[in-house]
GROMACS .gro file of C-alpha atoms in nm:
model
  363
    1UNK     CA    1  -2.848  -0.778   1.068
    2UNK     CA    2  -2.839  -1.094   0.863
    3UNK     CA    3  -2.516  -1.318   0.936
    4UNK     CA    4  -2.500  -1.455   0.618
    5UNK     CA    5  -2.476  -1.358   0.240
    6UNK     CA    6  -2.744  -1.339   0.029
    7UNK     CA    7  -2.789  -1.566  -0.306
    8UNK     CA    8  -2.693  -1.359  -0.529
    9UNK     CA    9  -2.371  -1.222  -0.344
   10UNK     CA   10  -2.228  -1.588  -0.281
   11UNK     CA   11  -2.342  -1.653  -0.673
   12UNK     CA   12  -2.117  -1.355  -0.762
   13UNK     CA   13  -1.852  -1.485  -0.511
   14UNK     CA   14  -1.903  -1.790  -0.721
   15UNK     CA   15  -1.842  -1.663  -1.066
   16UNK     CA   16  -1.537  -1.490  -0.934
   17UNK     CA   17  -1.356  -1.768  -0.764
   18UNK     CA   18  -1.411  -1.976  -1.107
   19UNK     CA   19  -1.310  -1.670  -1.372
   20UNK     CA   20  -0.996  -1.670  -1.129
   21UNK     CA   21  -0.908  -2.045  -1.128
   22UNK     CA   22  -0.942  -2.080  -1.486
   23UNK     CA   23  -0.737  -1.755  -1.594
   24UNK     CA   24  -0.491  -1.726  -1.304
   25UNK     CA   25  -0.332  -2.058  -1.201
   26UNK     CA   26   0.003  -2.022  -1.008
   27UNK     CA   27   0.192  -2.076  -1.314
   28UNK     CA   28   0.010  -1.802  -1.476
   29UNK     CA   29   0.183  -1.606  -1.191
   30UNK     CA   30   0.525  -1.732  -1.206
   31UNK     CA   31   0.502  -1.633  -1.598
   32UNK     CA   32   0.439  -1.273  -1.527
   33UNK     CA   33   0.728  -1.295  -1.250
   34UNK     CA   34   0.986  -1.436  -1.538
   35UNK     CA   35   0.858  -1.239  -1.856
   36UNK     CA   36   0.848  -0.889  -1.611
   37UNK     CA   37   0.504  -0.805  -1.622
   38UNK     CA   38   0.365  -0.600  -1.403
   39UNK     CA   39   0.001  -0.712  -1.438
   40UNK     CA   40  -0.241  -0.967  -1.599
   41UNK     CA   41  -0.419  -0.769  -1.842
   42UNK     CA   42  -0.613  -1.060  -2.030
   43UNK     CA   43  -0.718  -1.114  -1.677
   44UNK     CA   44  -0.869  -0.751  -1.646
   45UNK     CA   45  -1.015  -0.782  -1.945
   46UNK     CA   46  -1.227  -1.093  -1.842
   47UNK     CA   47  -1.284  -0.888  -1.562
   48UNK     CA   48  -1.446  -0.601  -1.683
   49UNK     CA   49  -1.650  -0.837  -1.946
   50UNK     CA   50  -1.805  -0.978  -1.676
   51UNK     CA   51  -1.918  -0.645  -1.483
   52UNK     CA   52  -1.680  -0.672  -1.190
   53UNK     CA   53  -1.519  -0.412  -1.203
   54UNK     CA   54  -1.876  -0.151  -1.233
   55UNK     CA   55  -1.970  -0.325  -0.878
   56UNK     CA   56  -2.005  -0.011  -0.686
   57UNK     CA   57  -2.031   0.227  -0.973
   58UNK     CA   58  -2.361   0.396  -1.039
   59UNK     CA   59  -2.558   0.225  -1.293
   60UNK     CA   60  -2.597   0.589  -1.474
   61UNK     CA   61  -2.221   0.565  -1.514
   62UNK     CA   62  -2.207   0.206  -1.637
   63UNK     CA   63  -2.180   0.008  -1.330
   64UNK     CA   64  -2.414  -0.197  -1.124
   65UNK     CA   65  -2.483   0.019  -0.813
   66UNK     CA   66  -2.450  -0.259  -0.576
   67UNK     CA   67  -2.293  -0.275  -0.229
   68UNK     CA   68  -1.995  -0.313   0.005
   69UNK     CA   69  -2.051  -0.688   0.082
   70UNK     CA   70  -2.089  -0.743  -0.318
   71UNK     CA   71  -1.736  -0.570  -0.373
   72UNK     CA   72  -1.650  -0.786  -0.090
   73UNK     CA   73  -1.705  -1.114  -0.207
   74UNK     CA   74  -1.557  -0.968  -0.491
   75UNK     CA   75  -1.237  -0.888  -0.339
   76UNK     CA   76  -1.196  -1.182  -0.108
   77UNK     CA   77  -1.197  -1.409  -0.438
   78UNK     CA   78  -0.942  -1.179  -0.573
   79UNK     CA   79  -0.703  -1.224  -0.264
   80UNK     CA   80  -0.742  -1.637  -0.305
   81UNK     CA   81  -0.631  -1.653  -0.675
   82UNK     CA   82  -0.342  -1.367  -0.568
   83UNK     CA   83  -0.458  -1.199  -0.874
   84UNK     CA   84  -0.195  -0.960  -1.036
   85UNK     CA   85  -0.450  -0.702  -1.101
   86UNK     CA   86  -0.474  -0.317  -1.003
   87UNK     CA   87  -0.818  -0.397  -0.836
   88UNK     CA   88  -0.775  -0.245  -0.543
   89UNK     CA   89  -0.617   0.086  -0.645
   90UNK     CA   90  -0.843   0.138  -0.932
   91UNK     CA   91  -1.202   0.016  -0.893
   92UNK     CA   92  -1.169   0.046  -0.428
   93UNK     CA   93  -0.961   0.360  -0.406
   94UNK     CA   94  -0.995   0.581  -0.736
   95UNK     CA   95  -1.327   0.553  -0.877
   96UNK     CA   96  -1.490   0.539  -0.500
   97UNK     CA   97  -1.301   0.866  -0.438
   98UNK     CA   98  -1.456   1.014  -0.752
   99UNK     CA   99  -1.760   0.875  -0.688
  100UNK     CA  100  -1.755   0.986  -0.354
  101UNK     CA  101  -1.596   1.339  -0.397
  102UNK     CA  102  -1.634   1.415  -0.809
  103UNK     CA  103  -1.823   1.680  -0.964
  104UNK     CA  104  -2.103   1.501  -1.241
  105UNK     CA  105  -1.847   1.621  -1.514
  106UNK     CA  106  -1.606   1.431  -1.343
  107UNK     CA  107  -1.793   1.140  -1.290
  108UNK     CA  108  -1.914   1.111  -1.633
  109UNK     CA  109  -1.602   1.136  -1.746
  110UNK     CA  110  -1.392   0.837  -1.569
  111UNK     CA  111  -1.653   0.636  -1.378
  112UNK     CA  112  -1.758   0.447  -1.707
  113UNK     CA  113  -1.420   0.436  -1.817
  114UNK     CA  114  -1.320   0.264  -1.454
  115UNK     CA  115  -1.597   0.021  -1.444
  116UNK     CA  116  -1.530  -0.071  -1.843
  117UNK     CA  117  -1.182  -0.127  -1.794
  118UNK     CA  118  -1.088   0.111  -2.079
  119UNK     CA  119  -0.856   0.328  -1.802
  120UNK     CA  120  -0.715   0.253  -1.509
  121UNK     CA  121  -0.703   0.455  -1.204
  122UNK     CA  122  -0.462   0.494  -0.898
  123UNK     CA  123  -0.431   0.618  -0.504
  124UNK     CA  124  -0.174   0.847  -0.442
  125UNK     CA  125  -0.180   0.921  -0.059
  126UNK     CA  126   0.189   0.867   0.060
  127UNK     CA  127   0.508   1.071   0.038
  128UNK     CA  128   0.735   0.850   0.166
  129UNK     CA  129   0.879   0.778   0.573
  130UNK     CA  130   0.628   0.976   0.746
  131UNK     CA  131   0.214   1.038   0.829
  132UNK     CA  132   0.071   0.772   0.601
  133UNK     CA  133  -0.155   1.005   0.453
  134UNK     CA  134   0.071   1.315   0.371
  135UNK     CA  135  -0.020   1.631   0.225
  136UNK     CA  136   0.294   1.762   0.084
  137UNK     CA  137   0.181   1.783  -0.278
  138UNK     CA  138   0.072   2.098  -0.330
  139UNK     CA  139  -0.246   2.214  -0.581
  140UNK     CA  140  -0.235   2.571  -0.693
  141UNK     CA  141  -0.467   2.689  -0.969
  142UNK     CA  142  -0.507   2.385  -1.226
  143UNK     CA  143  -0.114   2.297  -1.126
  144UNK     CA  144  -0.012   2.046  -0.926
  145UNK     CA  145   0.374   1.970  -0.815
  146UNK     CA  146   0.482   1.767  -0.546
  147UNK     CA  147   0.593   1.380  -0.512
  148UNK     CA  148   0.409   1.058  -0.411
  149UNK     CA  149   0.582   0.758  -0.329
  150UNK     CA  150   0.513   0.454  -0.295
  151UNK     CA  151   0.207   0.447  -0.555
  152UNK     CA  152   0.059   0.103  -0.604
  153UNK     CA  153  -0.005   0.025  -0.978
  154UNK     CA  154   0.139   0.358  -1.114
  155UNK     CA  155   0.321   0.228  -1.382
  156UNK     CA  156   0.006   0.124  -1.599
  157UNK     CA  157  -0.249   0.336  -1.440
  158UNK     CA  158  -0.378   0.605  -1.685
  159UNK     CA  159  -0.529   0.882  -1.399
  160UNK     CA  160  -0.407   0.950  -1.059
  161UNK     CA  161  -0.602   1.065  -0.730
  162UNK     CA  162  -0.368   1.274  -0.560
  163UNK     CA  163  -0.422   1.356  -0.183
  164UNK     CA  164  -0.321   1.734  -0.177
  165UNK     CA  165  -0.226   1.997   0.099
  166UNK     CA  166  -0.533   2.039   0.294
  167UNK     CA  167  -0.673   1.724   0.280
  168UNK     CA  168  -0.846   1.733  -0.046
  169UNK     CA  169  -0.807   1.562  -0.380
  170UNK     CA  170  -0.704   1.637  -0.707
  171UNK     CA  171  -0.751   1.437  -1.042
  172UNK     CA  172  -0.439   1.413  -1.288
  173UNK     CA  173  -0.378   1.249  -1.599
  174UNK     CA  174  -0.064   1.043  -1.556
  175UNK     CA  175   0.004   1.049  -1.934
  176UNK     CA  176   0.134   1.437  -1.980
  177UNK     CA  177   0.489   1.627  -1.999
  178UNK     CA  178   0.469   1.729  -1.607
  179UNK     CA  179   0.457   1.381  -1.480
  180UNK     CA  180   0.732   1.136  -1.412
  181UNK     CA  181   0.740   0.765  -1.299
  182UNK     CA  182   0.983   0.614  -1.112
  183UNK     CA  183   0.960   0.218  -1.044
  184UNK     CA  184   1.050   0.150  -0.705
  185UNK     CA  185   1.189  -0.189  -0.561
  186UNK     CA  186   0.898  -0.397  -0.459
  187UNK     CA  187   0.875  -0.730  -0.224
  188UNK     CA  188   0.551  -0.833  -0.384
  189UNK     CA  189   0.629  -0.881  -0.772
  190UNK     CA  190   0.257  -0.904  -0.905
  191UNK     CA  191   0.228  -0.498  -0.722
  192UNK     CA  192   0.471  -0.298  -0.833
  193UNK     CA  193   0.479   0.060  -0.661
  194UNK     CA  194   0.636   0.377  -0.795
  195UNK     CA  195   0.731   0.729  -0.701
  196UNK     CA  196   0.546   0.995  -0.889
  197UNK     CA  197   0.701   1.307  -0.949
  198UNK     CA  198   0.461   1.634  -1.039
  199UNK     CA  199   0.638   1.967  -1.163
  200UNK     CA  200   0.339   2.184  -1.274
  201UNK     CA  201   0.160   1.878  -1.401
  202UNK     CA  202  -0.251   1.999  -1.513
  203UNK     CA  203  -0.473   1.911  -1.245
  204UNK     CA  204  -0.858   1.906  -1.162
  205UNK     CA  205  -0.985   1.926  -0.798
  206UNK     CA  206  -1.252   1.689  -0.642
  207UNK     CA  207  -1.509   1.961  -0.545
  208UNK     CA  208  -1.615   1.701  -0.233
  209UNK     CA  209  -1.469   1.799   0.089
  210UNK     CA  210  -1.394   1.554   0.417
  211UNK     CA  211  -1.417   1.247   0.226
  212UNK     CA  212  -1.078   1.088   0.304
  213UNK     CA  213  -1.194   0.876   0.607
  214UNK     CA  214  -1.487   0.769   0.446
  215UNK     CA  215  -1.288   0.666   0.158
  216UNK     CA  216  -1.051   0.500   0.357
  217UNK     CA  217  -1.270   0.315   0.622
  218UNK     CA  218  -1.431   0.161   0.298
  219UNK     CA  219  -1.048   0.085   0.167
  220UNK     CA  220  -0.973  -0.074   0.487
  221UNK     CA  221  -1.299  -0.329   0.469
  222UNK     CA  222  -1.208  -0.411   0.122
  223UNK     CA  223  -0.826  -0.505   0.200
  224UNK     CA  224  -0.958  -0.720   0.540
  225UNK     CA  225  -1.172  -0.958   0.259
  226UNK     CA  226  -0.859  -0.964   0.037
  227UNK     CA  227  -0.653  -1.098   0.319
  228UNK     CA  228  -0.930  -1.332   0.434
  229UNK     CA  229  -0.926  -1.480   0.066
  230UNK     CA  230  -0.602  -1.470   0.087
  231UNK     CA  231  -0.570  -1.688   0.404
  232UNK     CA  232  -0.816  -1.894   0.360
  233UNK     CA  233  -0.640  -2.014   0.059
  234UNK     CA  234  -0.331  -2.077   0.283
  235UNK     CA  235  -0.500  -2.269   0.519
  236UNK     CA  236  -0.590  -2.489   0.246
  237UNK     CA  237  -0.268  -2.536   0.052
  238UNK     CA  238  -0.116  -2.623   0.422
  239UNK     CA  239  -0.384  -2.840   0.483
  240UNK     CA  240  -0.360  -3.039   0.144
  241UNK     CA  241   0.024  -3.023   0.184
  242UNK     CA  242   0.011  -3.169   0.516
  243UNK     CA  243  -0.227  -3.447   0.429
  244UNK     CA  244  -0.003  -3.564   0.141
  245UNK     CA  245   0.339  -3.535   0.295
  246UNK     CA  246   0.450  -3.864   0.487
  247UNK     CA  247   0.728  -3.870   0.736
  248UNK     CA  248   0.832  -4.129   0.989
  249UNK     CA  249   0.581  -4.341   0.794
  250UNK     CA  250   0.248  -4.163   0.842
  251UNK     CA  251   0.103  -3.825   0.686
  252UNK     CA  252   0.265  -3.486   0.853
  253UNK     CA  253  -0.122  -3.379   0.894
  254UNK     CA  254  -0.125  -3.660   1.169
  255UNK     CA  255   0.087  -3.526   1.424
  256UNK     CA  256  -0.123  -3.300   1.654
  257UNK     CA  257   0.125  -2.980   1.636
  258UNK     CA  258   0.036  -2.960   1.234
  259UNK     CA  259  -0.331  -2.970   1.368
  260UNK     CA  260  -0.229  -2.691   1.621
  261UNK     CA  261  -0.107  -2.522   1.378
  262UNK     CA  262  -0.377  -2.567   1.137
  263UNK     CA  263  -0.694  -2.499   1.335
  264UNK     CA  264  -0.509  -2.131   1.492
  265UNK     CA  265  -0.527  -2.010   1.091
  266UNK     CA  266  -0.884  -2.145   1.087
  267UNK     CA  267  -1.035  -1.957   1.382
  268UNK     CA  268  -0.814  -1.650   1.313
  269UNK     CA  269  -0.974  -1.650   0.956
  270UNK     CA  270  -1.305  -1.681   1.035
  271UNK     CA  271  -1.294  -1.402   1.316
  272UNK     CA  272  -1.139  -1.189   1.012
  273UNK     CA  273  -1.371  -1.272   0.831
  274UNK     CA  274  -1.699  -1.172   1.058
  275UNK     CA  275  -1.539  -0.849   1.113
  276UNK     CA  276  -1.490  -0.813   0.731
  277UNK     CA  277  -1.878  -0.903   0.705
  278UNK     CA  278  -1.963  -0.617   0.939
  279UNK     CA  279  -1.748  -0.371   0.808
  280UNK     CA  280  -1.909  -0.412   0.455
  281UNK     CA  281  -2.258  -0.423   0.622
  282UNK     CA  282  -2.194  -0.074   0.854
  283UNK     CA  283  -2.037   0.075   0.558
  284UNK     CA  284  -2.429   0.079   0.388
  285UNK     CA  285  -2.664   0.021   0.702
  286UNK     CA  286  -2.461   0.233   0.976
  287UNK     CA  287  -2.223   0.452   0.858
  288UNK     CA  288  -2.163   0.618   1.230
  289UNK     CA  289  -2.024   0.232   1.332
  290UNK     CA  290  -1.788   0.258   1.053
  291UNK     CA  291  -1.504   0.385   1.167
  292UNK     CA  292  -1.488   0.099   1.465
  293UNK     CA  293  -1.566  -0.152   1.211
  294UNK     CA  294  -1.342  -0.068   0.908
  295UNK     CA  295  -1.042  -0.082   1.188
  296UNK     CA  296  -1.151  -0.381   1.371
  297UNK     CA  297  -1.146  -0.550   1.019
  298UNK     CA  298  -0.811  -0.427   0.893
  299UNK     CA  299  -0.626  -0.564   1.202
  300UNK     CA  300  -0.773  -0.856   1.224
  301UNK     CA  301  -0.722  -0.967   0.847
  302UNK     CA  302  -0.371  -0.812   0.884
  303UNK     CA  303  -0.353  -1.071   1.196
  304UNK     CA  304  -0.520  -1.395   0.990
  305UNK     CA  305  -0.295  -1.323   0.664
  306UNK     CA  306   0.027  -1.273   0.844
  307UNK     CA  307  -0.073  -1.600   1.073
  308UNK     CA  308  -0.175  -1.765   0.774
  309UNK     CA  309   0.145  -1.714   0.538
  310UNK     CA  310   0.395  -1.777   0.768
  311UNK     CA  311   0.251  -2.157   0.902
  312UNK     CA  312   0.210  -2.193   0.489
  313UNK     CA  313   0.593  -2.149   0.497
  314UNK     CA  314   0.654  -2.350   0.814
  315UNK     CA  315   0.402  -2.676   0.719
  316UNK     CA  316   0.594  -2.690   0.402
  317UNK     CA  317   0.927  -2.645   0.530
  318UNK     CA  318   1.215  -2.593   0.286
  319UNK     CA  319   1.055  -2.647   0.005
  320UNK     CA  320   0.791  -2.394   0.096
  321UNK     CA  321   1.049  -2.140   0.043
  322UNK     CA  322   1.137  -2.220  -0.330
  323UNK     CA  323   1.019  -2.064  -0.614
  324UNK     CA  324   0.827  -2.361  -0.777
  325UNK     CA  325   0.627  -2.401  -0.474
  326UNK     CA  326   0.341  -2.174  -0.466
  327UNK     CA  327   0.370  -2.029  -0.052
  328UNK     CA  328   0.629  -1.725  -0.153
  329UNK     CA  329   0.332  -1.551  -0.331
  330UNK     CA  330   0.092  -1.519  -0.049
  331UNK     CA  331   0.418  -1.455   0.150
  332UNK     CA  332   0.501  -1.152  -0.089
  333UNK     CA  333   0.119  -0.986  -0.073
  334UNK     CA  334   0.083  -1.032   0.311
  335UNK     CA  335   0.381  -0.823   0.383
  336UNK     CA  336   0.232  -0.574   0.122
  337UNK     CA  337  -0.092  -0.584   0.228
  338UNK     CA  338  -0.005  -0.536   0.601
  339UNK     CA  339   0.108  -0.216   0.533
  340UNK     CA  340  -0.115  -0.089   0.269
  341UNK     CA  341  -0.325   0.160   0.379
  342UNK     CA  342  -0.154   0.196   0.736
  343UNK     CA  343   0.032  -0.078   0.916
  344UNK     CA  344  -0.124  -0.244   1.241
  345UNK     CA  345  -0.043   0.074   1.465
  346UNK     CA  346  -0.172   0.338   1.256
  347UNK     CA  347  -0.517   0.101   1.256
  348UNK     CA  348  -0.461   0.009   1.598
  349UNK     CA  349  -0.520   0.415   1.756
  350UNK     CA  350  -0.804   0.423   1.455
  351UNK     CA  351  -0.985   0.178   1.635
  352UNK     CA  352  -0.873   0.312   2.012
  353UNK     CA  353  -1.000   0.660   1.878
  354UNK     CA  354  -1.294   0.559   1.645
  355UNK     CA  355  -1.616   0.678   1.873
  356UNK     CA  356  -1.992   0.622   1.728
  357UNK     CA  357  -2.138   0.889   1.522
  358UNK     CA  358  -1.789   1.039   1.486
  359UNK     CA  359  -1.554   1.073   1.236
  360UNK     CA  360  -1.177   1.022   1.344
  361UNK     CA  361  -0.882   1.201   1.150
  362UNK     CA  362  -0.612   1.073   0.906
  363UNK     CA  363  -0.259   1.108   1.033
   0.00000   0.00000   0.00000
């Protein structure tokens, strides 16, 4: 195993990390808070101009074949800017699901789509209190009906991948008669989440069987290196905050409970952050240590974001808490994020239950 990036992948992370600072400052953010957006779409744009969004995609479908680790570096740039983009649910969960469980028509016919930006694609796994990934909605013929709630990104993504009774998946154009979407309340403003209603909505089934963990063990690396991005760039603002701030006559980053504070977020970032690494690097060179690895990485960047927004909040103090300082957005995401994809319990009996060369089951 190598224990450190190649070139090319921190040159990517690079590019990212600068496309993101110049096209999605905070006040970019706060903009699409007050005007109601629910996304940056010159943002995805620049995105899929520059490839990013084709990372993982075969290059026979318009995307750049390349790995976990490069989707990582990827995402963990994403999760420092706090990007309002549908990232995750269309490029990590939707095309990889087609990719991974699509016939070739099917493939052909949204993977270069996906990685071009032209549609956008969505997860729909949950049907609300319950098994995280529930299998209510029911796929009979070409017909689909059923409801999914809470959906991330529903509201402008153009296809859906439904998880269906038995464990399957099923392919559905959001943009017909049998289809209805309902905005739900959301805590993180730059993610809205909706319920989708289907009442004999046209369907297609994934022909790929059994791909659900796989799909999700991959889901689960990807969301550990947004959270590491995401407190990493935290750690910083606290750190910068602190250094500035004077009280009693001397900066607050000189009193050695700040420092405390401070180095906690560090180490818990960079252990997230090595378990991120492996994750990515088992999901191409050992699949069988996957399952171990994609868990190990979700709680632990569950653990480093969580650590890392709250001491954002409590460096800054009051004014951490207003809506001109920048903390409440990372604040927002990590309480989204931590229960994305399965909170810390559902991840914690993955990981108790996750034995090599096996396969452990959604629940």
């Amino acid at each position: 195993m190598n224990f450190d990036l190649s070139d090319e992948q921190k040159m990517l992370g690079e590019q990212a990390r600068a496309l993101l600072g110049d096209l999605s400052p905070f006040d970019r953010l706060r903009g699409l808070i007050d005007s109601g957006a629910e996304w940056d779409e010159p943002l995805w744009r620049a995105l899929a101009e520059m490839g990013f969004l084709g990372v993982t995609i075969p290059d026979e479908y318009g995307g750049l074949a390349l790995g976990a680790l490069d989707l990582g570096v990827i995402m963990e740039a994403l999760g420092c800017a706090n990007a309002a983009v549908p990232f995750m649910s269309s490029i990590v969960l939707a095309a990889e699901a087609i990719r991974l469980s699509g016939s070739e028509a099917q493939k052909a016919a949204w993977l270069p789509k996906l990685a071009s930006g032209e549609a956008i694609g969505t997860f729909a796994y949950a049907e609300g209190p319950g098994p995280v990934f529930a299998t209510g909605a029911a796929l009979q013929g070409d017909r689909l009906n059923g409801s999914k709630g809470p959906v991330a990104d529903a509201g402008v993504a153009h296809i859906a991948v439904v998880l269906v009774a038995g464990g399957g998946f099923a392919l559905v154009d959001l943009d017909q008669p049998g289809v209805t979407r309902t905005r739900l309340d959301s805590f993180d403003q730059l993610r809205p989440h909706y319920r989708i209603d289907f009442a004999e909505a046209v369907a297609e089934a994934l022909p790929g069987a059994g791909k659900l963990d796989r799909l999700i063990d991959g889901a689960a690396v990807q969301a550990a290196f947004e959270a590491v991005g995401a407190a990493d760039a935290c750690l910083h603002m606290a750190r910068d905050y602190a250094m500035e701030r004077q009280i009693f006559g001397r900066p607050l980053g000189g009193y050695q409970a700040i420092k405390h504070k401070l180095a906690d977020v560090a180490v818990a970032t960079e252990l997230a952050r090595s378990n991120a690494y492996y994750g990515g690097w088992a999901a191409e060179a050992s699949p069988d240590d996957l399952p171990a690895a994609a868990a190990a990485a979700r709680l632990s960047g569950i653990k480093c974001f969580e650590m890392a927004a709250r001491e954002n909040l409590q460096i800054h103090g009051g004014i951490g808490y207003t809506f001109e300082a920048n903390c409440h957005f990372y604040y927002r995401r990590e309480r989204m994020l931590g229960v994305h994809l399965g909170n810390r319990g559902f991840w914690a009996d993955r990981l108790l239950n996750a034995q090599p060369g096996s396969q452990t089951k959604a629940a």
